Coordinates of N, CA and C in Angstrom, one line a residue:
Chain A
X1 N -11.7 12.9 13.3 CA -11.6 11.9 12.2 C -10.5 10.8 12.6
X2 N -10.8 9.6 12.4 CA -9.8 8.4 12.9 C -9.5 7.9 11.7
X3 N -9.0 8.1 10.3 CA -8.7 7.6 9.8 C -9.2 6.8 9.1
X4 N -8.6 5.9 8.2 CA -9.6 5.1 7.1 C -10.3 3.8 7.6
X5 N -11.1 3.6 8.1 CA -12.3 2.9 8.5 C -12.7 2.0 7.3
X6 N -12.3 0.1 7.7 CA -12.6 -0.6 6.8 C -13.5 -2.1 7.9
X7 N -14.7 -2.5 7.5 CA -15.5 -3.1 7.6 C -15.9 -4.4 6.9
X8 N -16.1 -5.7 7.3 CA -15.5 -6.1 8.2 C -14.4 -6.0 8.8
X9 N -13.4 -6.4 9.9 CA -12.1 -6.7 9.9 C -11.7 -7.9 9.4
X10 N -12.4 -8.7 9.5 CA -12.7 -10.4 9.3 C -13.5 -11.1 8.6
X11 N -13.5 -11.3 7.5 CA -14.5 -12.1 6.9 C -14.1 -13.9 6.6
X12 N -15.2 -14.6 6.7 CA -14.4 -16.0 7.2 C -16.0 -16.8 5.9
X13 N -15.9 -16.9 4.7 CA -16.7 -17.2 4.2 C -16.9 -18.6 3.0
X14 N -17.6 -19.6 2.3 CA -17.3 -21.1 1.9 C -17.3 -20.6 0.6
X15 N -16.4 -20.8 -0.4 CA -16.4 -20.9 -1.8 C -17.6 -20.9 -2.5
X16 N -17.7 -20.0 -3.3 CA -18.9 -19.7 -3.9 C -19.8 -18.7 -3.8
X17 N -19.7 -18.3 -2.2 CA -20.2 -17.5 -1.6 C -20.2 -16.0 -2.5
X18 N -21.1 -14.7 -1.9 CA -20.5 -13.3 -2.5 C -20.1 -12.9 -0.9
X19 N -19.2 -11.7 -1.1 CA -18.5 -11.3 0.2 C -18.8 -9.6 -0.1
X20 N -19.1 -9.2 0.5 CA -19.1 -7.5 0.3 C -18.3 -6.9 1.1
X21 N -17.2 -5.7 1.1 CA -16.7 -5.0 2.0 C -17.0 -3.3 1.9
X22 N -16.6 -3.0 3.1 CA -16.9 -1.3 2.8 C -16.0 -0.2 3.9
X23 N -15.7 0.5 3.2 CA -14.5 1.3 3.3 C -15.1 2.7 3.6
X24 N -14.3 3.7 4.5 CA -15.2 5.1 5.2 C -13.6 5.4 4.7
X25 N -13.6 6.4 3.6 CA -11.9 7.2 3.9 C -12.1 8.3 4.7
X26 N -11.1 9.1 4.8 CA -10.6 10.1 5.6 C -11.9 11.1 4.7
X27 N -12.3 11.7 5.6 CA -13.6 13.0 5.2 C -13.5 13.7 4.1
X28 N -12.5 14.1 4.2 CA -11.7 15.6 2.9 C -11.6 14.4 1.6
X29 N -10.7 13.4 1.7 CA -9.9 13.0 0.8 C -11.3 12.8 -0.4
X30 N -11.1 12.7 -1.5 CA -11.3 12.7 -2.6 C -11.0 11.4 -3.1
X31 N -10.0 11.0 -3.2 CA -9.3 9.6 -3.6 C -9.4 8.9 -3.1
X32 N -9.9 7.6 -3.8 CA -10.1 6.1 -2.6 C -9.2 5.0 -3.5
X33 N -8.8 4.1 -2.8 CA -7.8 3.4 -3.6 C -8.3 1.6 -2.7
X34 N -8.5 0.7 -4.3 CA -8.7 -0.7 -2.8 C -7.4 -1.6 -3.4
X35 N -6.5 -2.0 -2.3 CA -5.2 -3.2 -2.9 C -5.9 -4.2 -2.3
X36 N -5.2 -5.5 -2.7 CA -4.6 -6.5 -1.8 C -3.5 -7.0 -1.6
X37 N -3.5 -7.1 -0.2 CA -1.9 -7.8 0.0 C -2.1 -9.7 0.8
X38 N -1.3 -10.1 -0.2 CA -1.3 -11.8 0.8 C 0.1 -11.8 1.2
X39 N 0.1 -13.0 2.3 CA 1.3 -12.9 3.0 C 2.5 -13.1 2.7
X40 N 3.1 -12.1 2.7 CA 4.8 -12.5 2.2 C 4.6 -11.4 1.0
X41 N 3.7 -10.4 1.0 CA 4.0 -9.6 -0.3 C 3.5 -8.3 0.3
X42 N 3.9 -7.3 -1.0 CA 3.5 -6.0 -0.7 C 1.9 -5.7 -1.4
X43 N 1.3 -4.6 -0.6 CA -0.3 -4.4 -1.5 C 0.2 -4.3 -2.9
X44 N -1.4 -5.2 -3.6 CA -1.5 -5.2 -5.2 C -2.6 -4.3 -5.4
X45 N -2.1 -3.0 -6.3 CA -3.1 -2.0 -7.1 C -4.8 -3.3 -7.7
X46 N -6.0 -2.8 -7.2 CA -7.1 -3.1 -7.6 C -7.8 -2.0 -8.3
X47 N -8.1 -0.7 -7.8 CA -9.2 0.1 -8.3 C -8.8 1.2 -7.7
X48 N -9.3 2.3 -8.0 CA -8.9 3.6 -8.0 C -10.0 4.4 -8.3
X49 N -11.0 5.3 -7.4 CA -12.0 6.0 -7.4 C -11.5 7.8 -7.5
X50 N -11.8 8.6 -8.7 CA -11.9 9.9 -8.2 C -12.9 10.3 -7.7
X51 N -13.3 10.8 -6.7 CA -15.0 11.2 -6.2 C -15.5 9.9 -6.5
X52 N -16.8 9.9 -7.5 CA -17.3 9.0 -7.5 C -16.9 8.0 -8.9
X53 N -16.3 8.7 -9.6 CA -15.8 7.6 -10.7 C -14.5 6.9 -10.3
X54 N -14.5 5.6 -11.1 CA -13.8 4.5 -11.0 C -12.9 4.8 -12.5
X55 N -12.0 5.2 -11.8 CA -10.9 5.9 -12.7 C -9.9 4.8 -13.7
X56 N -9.9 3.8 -12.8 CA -8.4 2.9 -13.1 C -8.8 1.1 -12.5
X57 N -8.7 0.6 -13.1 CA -8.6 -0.7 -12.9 C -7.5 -1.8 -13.4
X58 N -6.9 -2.7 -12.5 CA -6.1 -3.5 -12.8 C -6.3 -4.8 -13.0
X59 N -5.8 -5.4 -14.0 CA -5.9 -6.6 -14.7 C -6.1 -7.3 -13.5
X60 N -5.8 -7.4 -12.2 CA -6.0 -8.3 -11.2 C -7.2 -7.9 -10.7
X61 N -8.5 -7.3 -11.4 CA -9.9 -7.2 -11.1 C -10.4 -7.9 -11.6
X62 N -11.0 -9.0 -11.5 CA -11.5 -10.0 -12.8 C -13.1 -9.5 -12.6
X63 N -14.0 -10.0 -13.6 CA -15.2 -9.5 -13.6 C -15.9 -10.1 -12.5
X64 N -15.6 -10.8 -11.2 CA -15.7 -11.6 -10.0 C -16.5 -10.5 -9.1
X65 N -15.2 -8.9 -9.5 CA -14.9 -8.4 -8.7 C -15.7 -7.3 -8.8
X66 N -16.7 -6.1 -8.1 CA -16.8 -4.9 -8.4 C -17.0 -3.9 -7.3
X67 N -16.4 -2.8 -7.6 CA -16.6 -1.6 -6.8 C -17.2 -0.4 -7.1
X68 N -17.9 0.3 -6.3 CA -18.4 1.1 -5.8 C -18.7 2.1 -4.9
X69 N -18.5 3.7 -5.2 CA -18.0 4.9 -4.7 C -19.4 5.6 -5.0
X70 N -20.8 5.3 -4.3 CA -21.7 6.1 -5.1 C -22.2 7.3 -5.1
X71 N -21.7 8.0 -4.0 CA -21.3 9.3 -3.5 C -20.4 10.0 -3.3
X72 N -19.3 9.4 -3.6 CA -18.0 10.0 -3.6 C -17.3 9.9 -2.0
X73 N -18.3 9.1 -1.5 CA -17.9 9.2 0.1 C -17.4 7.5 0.3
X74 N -18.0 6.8 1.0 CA -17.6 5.2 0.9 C -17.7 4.7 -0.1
X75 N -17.0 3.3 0.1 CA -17.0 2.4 -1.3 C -17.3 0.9 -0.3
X76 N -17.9 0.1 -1.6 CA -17.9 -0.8 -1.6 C -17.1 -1.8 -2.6
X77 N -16.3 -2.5 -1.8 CA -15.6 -4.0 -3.0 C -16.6 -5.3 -2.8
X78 N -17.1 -5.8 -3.5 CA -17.9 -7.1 -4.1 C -17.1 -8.1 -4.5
X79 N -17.2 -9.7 -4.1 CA -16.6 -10.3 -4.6 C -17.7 -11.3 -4.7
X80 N -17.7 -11.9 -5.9 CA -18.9 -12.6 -6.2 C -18.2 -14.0 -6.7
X81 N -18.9 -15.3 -6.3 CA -18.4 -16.6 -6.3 C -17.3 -16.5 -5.8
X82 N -16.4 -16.6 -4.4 CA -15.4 -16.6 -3.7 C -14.6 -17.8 -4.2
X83 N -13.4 -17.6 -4.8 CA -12.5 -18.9 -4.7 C -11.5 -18.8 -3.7
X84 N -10.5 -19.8 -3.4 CA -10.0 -20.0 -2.4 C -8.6 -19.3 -2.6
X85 N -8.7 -18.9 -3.6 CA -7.0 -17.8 -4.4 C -7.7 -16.4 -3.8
X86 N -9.3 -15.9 -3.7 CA -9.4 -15.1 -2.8 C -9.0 -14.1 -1.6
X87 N -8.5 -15.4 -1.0 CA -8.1 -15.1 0.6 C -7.0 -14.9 0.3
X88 N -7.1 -13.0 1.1 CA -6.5 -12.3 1.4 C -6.3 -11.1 2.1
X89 N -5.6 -10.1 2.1 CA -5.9 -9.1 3.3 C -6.6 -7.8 1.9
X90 N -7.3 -7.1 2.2 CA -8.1 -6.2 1.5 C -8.0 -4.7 2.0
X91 N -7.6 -4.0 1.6 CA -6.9 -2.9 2.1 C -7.6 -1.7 1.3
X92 N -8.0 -1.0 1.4 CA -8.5 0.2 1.3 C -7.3 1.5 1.9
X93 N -7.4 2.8 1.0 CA -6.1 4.1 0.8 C -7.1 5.3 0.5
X94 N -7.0 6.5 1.0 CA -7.5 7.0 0.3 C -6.3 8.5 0.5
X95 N -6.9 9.6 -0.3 CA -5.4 10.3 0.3 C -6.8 12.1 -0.5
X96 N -5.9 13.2 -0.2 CA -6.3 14.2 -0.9 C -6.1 14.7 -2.3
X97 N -4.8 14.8 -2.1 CA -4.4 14.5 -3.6 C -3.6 13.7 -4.2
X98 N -2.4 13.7 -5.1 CA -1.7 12.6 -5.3 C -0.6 11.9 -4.5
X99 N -0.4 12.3 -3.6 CA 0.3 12.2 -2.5 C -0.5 11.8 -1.2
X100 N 0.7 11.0 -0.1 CA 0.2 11.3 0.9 C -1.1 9.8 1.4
X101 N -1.1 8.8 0.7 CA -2.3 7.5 0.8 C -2.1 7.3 2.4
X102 N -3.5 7.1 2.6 CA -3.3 6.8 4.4 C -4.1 5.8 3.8
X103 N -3.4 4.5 4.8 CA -4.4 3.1 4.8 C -5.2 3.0 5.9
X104 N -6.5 2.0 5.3 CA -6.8 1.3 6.6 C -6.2 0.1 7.1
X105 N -6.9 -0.3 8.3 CA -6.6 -1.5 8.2 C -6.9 -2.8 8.1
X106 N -7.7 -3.0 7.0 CA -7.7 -3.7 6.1 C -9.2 -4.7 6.6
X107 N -9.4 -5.6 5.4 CA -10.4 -6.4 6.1 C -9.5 -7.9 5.7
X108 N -9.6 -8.8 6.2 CA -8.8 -10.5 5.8 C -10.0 -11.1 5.7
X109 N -10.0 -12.0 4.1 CA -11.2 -12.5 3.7 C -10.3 -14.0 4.1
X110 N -11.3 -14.9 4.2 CA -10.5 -16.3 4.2 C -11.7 -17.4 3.7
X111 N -11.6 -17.9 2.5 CA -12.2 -18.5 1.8 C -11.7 -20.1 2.2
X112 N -13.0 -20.4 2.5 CA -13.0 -22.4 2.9 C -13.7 -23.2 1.7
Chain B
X1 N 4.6 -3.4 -17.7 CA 3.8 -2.7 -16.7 C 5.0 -2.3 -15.8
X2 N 4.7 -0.9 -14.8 CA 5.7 -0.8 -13.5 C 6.1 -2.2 -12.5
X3 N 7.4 -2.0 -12.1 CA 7.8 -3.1 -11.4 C 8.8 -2.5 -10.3
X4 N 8.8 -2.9 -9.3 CA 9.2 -2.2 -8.3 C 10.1 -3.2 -7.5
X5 N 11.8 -3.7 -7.5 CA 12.6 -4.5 -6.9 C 12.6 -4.0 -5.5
X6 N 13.0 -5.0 -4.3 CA 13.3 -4.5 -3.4 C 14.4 -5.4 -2.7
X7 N 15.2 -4.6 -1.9 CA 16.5 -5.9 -1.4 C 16.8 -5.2 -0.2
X8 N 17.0 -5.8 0.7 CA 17.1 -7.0 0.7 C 15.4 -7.6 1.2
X9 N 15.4 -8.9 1.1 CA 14.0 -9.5 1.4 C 14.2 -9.5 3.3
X10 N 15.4 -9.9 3.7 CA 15.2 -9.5 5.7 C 16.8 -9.0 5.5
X11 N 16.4 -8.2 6.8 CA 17.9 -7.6 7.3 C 17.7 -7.5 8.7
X12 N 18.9 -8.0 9.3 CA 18.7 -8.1 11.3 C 20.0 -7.3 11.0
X13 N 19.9 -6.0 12.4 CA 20.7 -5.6 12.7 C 20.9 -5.5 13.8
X14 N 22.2 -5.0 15.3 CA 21.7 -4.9 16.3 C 21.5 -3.5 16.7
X15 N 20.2 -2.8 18.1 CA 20.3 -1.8 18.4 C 21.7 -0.8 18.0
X16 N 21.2 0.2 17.2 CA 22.3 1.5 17.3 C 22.8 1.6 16.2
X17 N 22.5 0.2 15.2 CA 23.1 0.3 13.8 C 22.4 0.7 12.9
X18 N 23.0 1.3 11.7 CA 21.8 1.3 10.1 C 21.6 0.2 10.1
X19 N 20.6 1.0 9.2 CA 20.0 -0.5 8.4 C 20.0 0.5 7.0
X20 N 20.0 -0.1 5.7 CA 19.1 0.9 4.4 C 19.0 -0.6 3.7
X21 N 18.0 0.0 3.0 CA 16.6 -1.0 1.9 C 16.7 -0.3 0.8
X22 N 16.9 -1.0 0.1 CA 17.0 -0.7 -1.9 C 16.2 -0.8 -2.4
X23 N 15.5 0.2 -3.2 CA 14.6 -0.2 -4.4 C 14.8 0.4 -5.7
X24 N 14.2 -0.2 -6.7 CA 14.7 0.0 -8.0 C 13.0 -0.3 -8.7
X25 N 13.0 1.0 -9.5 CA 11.8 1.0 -10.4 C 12.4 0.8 -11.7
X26 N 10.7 0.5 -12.9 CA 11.2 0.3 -14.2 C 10.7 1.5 -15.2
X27 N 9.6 2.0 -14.3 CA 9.2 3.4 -15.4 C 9.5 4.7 -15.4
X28 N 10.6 5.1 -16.0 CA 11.2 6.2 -15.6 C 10.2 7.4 -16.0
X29 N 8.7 7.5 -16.0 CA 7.5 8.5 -15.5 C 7.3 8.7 -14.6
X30 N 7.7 7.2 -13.5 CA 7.3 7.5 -11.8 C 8.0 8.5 -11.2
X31 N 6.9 9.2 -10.3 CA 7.8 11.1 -9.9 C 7.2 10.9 -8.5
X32 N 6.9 10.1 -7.8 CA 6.5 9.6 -6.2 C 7.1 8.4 -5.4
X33 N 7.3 8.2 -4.6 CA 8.0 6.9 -3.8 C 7.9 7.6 -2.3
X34 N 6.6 6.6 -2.0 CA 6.6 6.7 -0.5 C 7.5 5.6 0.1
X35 N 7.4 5.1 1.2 CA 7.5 4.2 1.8 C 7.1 3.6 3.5
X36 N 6.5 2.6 3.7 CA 5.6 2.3 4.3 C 6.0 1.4 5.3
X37 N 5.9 1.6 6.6 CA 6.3 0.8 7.7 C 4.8 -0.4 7.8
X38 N 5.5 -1.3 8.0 CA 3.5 -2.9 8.3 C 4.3 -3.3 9.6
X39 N 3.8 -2.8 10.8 CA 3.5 -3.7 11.9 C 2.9 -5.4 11.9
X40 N 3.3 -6.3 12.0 CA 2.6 -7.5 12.2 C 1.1 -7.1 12.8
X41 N 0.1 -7.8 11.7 CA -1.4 -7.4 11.8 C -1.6 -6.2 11.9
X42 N -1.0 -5.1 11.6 CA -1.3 -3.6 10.8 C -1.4 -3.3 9.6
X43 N -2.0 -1.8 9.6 CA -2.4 -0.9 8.5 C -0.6 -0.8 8.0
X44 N -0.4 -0.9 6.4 CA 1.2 0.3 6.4 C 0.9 2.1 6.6
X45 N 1.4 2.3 7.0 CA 1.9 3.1 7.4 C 3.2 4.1 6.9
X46 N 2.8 5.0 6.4 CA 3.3 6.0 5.9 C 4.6 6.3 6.6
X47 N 6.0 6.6 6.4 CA 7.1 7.1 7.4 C 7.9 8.2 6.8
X48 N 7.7 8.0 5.1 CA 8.4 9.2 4.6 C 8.1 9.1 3.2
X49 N 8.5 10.1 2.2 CA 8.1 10.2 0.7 C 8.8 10.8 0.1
X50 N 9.2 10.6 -1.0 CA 10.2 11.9 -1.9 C 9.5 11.8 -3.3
X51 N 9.5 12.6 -3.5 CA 9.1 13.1 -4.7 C 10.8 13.5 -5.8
X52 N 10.2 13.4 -7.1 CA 10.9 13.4 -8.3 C 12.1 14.5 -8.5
X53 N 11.9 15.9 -7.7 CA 12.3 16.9 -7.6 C 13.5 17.3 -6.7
X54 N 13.3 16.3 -5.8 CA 14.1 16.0 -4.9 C 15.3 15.1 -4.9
X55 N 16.5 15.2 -4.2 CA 17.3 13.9 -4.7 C 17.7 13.2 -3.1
X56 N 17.1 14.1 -2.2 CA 17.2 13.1 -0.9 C 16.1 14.5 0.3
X57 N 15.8 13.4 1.4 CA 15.1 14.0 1.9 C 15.0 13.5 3.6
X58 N 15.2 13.7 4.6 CA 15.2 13.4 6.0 C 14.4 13.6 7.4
X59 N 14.1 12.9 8.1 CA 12.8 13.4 9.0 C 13.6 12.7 10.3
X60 N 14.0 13.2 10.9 CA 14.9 12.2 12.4 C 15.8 11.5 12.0
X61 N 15.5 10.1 12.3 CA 16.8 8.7 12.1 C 15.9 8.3 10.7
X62 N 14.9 8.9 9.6 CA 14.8 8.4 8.5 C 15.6 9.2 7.2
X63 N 16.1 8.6 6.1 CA 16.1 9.5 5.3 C 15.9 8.5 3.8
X64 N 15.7 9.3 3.3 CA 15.6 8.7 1.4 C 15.9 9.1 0.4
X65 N 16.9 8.6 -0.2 CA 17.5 8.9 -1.4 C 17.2 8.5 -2.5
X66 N 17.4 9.7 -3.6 CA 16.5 9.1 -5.0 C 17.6 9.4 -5.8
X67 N 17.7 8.1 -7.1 CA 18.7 8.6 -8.1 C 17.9 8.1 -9.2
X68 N 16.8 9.3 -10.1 CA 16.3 9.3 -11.2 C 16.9 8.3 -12.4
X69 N 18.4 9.0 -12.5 CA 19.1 8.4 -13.9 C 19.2 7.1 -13.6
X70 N 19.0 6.4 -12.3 CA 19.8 5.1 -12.2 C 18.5 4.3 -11.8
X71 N 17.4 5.2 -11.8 CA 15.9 4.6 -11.4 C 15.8 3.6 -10.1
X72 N 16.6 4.4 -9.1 CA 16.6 3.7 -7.7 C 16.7 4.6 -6.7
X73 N 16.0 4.4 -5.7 CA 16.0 4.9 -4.5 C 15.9 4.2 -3.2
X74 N 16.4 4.7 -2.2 CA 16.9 4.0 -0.6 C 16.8 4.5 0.5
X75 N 16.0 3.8 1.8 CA 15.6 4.3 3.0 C 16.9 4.0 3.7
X76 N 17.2 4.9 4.6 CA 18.3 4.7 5.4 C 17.5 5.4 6.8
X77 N 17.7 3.7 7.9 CA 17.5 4.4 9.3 C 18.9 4.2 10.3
X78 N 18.8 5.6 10.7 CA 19.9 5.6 11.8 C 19.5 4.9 12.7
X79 N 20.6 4.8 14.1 CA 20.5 4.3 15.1 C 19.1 3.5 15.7
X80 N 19.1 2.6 15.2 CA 18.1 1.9 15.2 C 17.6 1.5 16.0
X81 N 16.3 0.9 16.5 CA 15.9 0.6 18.2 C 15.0 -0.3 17.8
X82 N 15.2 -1.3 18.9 CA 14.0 -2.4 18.8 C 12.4 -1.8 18.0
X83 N 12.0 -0.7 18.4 CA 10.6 -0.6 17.8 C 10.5 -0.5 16.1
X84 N 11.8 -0.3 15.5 CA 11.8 0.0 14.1 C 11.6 -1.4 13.7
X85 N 11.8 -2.5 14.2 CA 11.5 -4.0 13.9 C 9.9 -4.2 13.1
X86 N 10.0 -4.6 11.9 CA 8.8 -4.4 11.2 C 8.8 -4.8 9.7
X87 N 8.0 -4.8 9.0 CA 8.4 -4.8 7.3 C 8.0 -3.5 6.5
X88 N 9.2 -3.3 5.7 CA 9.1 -2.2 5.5 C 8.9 -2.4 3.6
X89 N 7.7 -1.4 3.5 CA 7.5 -1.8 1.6 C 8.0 -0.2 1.2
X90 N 9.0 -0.3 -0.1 CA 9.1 1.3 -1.0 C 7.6 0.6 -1.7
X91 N 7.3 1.6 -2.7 CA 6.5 2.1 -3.9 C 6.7 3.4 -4.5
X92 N 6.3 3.1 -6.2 CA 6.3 4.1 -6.8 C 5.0 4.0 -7.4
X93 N 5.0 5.5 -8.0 CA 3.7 5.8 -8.3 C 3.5 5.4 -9.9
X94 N 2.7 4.7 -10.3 CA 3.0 4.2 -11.8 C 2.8 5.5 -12.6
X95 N 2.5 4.7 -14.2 CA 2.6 6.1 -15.1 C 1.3 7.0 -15.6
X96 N 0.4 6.5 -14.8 CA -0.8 7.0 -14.9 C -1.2 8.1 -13.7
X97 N 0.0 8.2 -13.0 CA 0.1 8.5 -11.5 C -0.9 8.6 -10.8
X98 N -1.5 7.1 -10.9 CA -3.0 7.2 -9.8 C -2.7 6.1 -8.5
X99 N -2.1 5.2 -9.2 CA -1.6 3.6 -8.4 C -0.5 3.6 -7.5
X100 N -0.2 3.1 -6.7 CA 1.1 3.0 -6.2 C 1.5 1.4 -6.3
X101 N 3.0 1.1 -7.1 CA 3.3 0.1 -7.1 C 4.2 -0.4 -6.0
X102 N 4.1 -1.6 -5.3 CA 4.7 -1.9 -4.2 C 5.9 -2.8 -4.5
X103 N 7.0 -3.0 -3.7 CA 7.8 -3.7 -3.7 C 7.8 -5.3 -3.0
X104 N 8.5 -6.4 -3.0 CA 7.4 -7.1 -1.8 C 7.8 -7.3 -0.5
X105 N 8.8 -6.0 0.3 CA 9.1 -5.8 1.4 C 10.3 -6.0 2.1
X106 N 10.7 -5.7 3.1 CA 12.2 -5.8 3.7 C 12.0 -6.4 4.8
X107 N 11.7 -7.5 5.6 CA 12.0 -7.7 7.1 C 12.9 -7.2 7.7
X108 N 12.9 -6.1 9.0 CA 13.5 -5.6 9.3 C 13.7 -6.1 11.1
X109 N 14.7 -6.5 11.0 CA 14.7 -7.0 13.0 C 16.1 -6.6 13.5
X110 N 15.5 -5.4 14.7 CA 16.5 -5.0 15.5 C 16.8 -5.7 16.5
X111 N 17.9 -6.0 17.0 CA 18.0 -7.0 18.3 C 18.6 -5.8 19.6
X112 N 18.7 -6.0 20.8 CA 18.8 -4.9 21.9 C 20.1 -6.0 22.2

């Protein structure tokens, strides 16, 4: 197992567009977690999967945005009509239990 | 909502010196605080954690101090070496204990 596996690395897409990413956590883990971080900051809490339910959502999800865990194994984050406040680094966590988040490394969306 | 300070925003030190990084939460529920090394264009990375039970805790040249009452805690690295050069984010675990809230980082630069 290599760790949290996030897909694209690079997304380079025009305003308006939809963008989809997808995230492989660690085998065992249970918990999947998606932030973002833009430059000059620390990751921002998005979503929070147990198994397959979407446990926790943060006001910085707008209805733009949605995710999906539909096996309890990968997830998908959606971003539909891209604006240019978008662009950012997209980070995916997943961990076993409450402790312990291993990241990946990340996908960077960049909206034109 | 949880809020997570962090200080200093950069600290240069040279080879062989500390360095320590402050953080300060606001929800005295949070009972996790990892803390996370970001390589320039890296995953963060995990380096050490304390938990609520604990009031310090140490792994080599890392250690972390927690003071519940005063709702702050602090990474202290020893003898420091060029490779510790990085940004370094605390978080705590909010009160739902599903999220990790982030700080927005320490630049850390060792000089030889």
């Amino acid at each position: 197992d290599t760790g949290v596996s996030q897909n694209p690395r690079h997304k380079i897409t025009k305003r308006g567009q939809n963008v989809t990413f997808r995230c492989d956590p660690i085998s065992e883990h249970n918990r999947l977690y998606w932030y973002r971080q833009t430059l000059g900051q620390g990751p921002e809490f998005l979503t929070y999967f147990q198994n397959e339910a979407q446990l926790e959502k943060s006001r910085l999800l707008s209805d733009r945005f949605s995710a999906e865990r539909p096996k309890g194994s990968f997830s998908t984050l959606e971003i539909q009509r891209t604006e240019q406040g978008d662009s950012a680094m997209y980070l995916c966590a997943s961990s076993l239990q409450e402790y312990g988040y291993t990241f990946g490394s990340g996908t960077r969306l960049t909206v034109v | 909502g949880e809020n997570v300070e962090q200080h200093p925003s950069t600290l240069s030190v040279q080879e062989g010196d500390s360095a320590v990084i402050k953080c300060t939460y606001s929800d005295s529920a949070s009972n996790y605080f990892p803390w996370y090394k970001q390589e320039l264009g890296k995953r963060p990375q995990l380096i050490i954690d304390i938990r609520s039970n604990v009031g310090e805790k140490k792994d080599q040249r890392i250690a972390v101090t927690l003071n519940k009452t005063a709702k702050h805690f602090s990474l202290h690295i020893t003898e420091t070496q060029p490779e510790d050069s990085a940004v370094y984010f605390c978080a705590a675990r909010n009160q739902a204990g599903t999220a990790l809230i982030f700080g927005k980082g320490t630049t850390l630069s060792v000089s030889s």
